[in-house]
mmCIF file of C-alpha atoms in Angstrom:
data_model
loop_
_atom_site.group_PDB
_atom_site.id
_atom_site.type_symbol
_atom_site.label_atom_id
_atom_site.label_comp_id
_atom_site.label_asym_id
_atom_site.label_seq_id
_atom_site.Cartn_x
_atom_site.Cartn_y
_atom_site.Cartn_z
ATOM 1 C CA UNK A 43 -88.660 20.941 -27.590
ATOM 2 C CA UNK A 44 -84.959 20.465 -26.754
ATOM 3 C CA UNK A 45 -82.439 22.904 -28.412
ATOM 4 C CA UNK A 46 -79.416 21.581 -30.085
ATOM 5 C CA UNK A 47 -76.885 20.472 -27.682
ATOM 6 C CA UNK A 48 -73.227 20.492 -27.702
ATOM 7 C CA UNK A 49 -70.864 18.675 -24.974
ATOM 8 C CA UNK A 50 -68.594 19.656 -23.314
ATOM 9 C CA UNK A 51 -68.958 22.965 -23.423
ATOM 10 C CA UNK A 52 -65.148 23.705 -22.442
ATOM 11 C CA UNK A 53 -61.966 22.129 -23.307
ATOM 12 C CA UNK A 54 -58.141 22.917 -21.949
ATOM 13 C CA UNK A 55 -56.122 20.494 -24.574
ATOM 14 C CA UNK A 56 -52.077 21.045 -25.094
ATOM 15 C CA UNK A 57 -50.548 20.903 -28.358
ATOM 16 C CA UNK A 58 -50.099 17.184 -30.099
ATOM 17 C CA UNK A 59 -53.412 15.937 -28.324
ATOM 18 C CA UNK A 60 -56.495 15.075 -30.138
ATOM 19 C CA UNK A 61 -60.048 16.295 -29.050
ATOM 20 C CA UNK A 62 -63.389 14.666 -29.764
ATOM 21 C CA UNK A 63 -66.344 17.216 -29.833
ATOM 22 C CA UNK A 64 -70.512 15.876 -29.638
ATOM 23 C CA UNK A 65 -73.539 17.598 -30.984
ATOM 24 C CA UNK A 66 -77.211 15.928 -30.489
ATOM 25 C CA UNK A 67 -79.474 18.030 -32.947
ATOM 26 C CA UNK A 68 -83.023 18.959 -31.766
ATOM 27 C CA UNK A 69 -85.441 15.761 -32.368
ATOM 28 C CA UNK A 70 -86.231 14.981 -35.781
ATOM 29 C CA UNK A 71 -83.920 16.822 -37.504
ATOM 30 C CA UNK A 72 -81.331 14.790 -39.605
ATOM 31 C CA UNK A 73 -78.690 17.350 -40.705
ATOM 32 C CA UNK A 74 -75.788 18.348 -38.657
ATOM 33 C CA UNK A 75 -73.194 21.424 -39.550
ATOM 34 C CA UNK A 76 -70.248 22.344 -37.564
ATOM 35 C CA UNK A 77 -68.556 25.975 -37.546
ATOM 36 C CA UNK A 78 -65.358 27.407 -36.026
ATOM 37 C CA UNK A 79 -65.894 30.750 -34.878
ATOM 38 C CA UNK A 80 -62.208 32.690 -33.406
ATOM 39 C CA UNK A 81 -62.130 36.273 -33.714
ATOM 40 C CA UNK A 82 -59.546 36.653 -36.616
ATOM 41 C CA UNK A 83 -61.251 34.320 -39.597
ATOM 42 C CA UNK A 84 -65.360 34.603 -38.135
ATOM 43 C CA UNK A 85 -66.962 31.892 -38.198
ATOM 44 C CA UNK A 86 -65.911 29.205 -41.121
ATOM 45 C CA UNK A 87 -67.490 26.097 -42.093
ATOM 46 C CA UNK A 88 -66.510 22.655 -41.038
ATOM 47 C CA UNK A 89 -68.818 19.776 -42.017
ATOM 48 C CA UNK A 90 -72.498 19.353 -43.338
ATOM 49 C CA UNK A 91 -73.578 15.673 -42.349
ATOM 50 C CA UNK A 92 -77.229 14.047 -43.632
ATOM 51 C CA UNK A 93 -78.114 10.417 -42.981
ATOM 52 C CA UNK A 94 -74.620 9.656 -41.793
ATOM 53 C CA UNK A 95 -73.155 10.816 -44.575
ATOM 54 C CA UNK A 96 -70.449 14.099 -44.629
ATOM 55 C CA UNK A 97 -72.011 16.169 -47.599
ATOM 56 C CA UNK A 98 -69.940 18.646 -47.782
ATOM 57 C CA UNK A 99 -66.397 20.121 -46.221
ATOM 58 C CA UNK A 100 -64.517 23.220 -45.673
ATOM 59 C CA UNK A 101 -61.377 24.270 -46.495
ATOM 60 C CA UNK A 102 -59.303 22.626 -43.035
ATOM 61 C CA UNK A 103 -56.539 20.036 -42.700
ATOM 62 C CA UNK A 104 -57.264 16.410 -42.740
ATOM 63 C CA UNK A 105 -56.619 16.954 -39.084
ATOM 64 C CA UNK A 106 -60.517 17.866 -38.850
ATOM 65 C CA UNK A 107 -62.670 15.110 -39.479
ATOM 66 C CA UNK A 108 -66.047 13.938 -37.855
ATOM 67 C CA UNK A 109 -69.087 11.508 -38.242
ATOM 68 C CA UNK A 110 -73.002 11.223 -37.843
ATOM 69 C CA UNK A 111 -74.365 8.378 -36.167
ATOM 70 C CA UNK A 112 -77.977 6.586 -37.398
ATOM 71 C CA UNK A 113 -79.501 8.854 -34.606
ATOM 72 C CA UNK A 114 -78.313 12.186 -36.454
ATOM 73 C CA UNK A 115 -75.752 12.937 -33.381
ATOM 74 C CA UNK A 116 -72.433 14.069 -34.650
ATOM 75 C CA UNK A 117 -69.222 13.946 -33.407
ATOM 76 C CA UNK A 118 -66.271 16.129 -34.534
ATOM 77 C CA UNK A 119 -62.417 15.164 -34.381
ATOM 78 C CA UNK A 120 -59.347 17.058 -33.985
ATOM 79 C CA UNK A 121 -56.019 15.536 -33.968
ATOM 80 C CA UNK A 122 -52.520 16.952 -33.615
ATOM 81 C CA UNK A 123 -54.012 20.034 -31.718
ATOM 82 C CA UNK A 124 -52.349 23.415 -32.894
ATOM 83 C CA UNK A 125 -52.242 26.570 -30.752
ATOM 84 C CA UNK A 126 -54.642 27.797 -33.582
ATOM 85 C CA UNK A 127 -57.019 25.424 -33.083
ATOM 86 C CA UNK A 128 -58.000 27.224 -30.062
ATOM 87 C CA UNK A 129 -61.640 28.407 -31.286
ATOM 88 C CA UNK A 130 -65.265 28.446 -30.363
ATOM 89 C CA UNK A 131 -66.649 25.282 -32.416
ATOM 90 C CA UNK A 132 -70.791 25.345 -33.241
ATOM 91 C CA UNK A 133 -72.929 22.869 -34.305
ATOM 92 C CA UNK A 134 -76.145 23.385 -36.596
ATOM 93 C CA UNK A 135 -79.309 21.500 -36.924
ATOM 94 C CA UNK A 136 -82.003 21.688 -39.352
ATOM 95 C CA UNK A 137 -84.444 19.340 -40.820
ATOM 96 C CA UNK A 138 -82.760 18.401 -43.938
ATOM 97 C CA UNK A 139 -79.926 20.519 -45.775
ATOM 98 C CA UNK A 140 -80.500 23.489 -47.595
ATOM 99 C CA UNK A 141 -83.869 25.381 -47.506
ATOM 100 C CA UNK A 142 -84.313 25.138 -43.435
ATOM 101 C CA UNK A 143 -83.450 26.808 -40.913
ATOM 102 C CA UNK A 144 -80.400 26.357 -39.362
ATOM 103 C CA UNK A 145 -80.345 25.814 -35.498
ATOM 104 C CA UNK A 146 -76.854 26.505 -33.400
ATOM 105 C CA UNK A 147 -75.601 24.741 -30.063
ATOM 106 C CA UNK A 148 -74.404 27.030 -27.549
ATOM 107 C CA UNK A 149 -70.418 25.921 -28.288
ATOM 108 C CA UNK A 150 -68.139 24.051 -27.335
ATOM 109 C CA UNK A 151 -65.512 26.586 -26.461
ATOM 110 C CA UNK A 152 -61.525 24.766 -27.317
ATOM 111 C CA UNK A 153 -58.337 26.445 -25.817
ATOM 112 C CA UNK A 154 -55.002 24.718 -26.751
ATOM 113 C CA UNK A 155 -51.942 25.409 -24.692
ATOM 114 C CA UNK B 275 -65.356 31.962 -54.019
ATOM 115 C CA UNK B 276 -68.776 33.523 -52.087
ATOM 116 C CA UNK B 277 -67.834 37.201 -50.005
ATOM 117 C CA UNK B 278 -70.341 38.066 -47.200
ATOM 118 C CA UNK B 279 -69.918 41.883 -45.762
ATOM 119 C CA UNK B 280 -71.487 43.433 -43.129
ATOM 120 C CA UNK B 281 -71.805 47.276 -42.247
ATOM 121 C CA UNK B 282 -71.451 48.861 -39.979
ATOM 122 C CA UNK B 283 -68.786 46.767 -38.123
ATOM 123 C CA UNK B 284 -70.477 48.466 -34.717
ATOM 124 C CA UNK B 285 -72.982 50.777 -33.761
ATOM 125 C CA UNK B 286 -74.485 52.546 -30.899
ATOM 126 C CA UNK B 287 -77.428 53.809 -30.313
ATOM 127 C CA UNK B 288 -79.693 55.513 -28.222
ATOM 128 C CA UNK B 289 -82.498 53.396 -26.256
ATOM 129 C CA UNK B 290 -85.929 53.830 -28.488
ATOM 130 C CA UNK B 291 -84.086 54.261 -31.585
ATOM 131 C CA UNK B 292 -85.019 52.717 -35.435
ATOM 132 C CA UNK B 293 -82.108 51.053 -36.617
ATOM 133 C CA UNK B 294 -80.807 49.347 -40.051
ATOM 134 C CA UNK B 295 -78.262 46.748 -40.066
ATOM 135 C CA UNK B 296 -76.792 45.709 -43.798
ATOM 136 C CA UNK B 297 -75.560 42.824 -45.587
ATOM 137 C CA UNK B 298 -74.017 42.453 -48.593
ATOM 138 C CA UNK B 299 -72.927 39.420 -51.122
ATOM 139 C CA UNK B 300 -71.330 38.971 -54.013
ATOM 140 C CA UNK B 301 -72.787 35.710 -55.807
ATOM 141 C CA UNK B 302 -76.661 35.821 -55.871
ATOM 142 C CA UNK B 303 -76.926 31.880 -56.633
ATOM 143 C CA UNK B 304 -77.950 31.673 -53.060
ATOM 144 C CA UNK B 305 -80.634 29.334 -52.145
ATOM 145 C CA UNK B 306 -81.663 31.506 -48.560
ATOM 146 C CA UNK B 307 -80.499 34.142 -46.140
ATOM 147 C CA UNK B 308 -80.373 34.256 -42.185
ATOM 148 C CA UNK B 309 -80.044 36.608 -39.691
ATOM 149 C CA UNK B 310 -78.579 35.691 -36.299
ATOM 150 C CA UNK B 311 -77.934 37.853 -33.041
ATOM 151 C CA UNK B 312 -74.937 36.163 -31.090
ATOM 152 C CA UNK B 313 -74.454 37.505 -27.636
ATOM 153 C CA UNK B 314 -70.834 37.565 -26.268
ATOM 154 C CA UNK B 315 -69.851 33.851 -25.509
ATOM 155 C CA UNK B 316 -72.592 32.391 -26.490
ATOM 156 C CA UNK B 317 -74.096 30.385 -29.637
ATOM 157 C CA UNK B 318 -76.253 31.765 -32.503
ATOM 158 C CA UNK B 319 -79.948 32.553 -32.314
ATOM 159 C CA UNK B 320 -81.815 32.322 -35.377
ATOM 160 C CA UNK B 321 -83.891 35.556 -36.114
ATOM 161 C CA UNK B 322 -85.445 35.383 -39.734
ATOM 162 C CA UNK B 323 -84.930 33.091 -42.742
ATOM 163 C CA UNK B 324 -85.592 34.646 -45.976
ATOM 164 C CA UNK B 325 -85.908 31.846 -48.730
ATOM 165 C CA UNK B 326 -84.241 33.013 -52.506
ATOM 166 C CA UNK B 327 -88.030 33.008 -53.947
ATOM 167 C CA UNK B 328 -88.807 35.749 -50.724
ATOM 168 C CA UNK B 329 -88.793 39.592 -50.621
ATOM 169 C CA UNK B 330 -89.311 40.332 -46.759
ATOM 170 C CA UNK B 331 -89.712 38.623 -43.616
ATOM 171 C CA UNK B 332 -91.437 39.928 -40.153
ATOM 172 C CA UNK B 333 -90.940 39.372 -36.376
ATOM 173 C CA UNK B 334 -92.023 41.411 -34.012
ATOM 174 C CA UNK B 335 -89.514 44.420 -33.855
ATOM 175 C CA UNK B 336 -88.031 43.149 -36.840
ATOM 176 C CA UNK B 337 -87.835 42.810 -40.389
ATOM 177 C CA UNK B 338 -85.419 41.342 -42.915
ATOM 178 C CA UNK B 339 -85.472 42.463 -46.608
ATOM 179 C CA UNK B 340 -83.915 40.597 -49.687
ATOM 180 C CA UNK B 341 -82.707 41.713 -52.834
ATOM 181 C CA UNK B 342 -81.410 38.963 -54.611
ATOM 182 C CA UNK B 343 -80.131 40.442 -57.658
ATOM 183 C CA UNK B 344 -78.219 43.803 -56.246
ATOM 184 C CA UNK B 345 -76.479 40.960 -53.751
ATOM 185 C CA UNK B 346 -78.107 43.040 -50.677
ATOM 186 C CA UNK B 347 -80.592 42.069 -47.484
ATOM 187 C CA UNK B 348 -81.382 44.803 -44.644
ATOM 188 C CA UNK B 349 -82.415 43.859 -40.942
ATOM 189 C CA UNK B 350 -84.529 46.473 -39.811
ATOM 190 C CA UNK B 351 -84.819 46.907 -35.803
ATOM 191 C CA UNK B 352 -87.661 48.617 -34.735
ATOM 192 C CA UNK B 353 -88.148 50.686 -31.161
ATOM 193 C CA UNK B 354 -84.287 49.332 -30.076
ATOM 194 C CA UNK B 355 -84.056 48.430 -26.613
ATOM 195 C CA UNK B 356 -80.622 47.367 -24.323
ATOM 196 C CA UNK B 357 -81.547 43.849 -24.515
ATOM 197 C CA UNK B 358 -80.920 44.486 -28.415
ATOM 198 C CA UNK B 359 -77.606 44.510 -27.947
ATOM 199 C CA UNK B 360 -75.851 41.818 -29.041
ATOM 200 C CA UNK B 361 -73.732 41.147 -32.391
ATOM 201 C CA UNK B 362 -75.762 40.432 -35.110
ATOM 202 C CA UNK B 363 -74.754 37.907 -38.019
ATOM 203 C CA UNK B 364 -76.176 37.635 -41.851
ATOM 204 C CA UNK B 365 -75.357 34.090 -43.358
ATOM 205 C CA UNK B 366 -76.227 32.949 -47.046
ATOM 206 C CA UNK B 367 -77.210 29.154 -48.099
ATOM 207 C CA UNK B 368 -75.063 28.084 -50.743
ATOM 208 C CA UNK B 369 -74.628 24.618 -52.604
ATOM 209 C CA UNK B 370 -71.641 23.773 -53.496
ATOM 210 C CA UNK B 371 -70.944 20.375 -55.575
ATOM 211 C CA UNK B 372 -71.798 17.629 -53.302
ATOM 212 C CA UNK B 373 -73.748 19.529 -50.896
ATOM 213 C CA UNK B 374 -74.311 22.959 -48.946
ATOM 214 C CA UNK B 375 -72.754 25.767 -46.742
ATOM 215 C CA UNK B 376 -73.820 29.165 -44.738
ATOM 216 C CA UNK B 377 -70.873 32.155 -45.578
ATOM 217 C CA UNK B 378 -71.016 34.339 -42.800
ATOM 218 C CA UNK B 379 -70.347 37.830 -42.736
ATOM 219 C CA UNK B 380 -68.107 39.298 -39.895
ATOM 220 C CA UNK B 381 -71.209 40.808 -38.026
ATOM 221 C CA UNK B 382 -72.475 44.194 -36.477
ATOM 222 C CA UNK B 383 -71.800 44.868 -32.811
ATOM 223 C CA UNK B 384 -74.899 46.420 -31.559
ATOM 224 C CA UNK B 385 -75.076 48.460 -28.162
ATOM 225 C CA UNK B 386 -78.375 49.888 -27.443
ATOM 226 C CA UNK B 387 -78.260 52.671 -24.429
ATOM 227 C CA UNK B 388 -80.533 53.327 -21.912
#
């Protein structure tokens, strides 16, 4: 069975552009969660998406935003990159939320200049 | 606001060696805990879920304890070996209002020595 999969896995962006980030959970799971890992906050939560629907959101600007599609892929959005932005961004899968385990993509791995 | 802790921040060890890795909360209301190893550059790799209702859980070389009520879970590595090392991650399953979250703590850096 295919692992969760994140693309691309690297990203050069400058400041002021906007990013759009994909994550295709494994097969038959329906809820999508995206991270930001960078080495000064750990890793802080982004999104939790079920049946297209955003469930639940961190604590991030209105510049963050993303989407789940009626095939459980997600897609996360950055706009106005900041130098700060600059962060290794994971996606989870699990079956449903809550209760299940929780599956990570190998990154996709965002450097702003 | 839910505060996940981790200790030791690092840790080396000889090849061979028993280890114990700790993790510590401060709101119990959790609904499951999960230990990851994370190797540099790389994504998370699930190790053990322990559900809230759970005491212990096994895999091979490891084990992962939880005690719900002193806020505290253990991940006990048995017989360490170098391709142990890796840093290793405790997150807890919280709902929130409209839906759910894993805190993370900051993690253990592991190095296992030959």
């Amino acid at each position: 069975k295919a692992g969760v999969t994140q693309t691309p896995r690297y990203l050069i962006k400058t400041r002021g552009q906007q990013v759009t980030l994909s994550c295709s959970p494994i097969s038959g799971h329906r809820s999508v969660s995206w991270y930001q890992q960078t080495p000064g906050q750990g890793l802080q939560f982004l999104f939790e998406y079920f049946s297209e629907t955003q469930r639940n959101k961190g604590n991030f600007p209105g510049r963050f935003s993303g989407r789940q599609f009626s095939n459980s892929r997600s897609e996360m959005n950055v706009s106005t990159l900041e130098l700060g932005d600059s962060a290794l961004y994971l996606c989870a899968s699990s079956v449903t939320p809550s209760y299940n385990e929780q599956f990570f993509g190998p990154g996709t791995r965002l450097t702003v200049l | 606001k839910q505060e996940v802790t981790q200790i030791p921040a690092a840790l080396s060890v000889p090849e061979g060696e028993n280890l114990v890795l700790n993790c510590s909360f401060t709101d119990s209301a959790i609904y499951n805990l999960q230990w990851f190893r994370q190797d540099p550059g790389k994504g998370l790799t699930s190790l053990l879920l322990i559900q809230s209702s759970q005491r212990e859980q096994t895999s091979g070389r490891l084990n992962a304890s939880l005690d719900k009520s002193s806020g505290r879970s253990t991940l006990y590595i048995a017989a360490s070996q170098p391709g142990d090392s890796a840093t290793y991650l405790c997150a807890v399953g919280l709902w929130e209002t409209s839906g759910s979250r894993l805190t993370f703590g900051e993690g253990t850096q592991l190095t296992v020595n030959p």
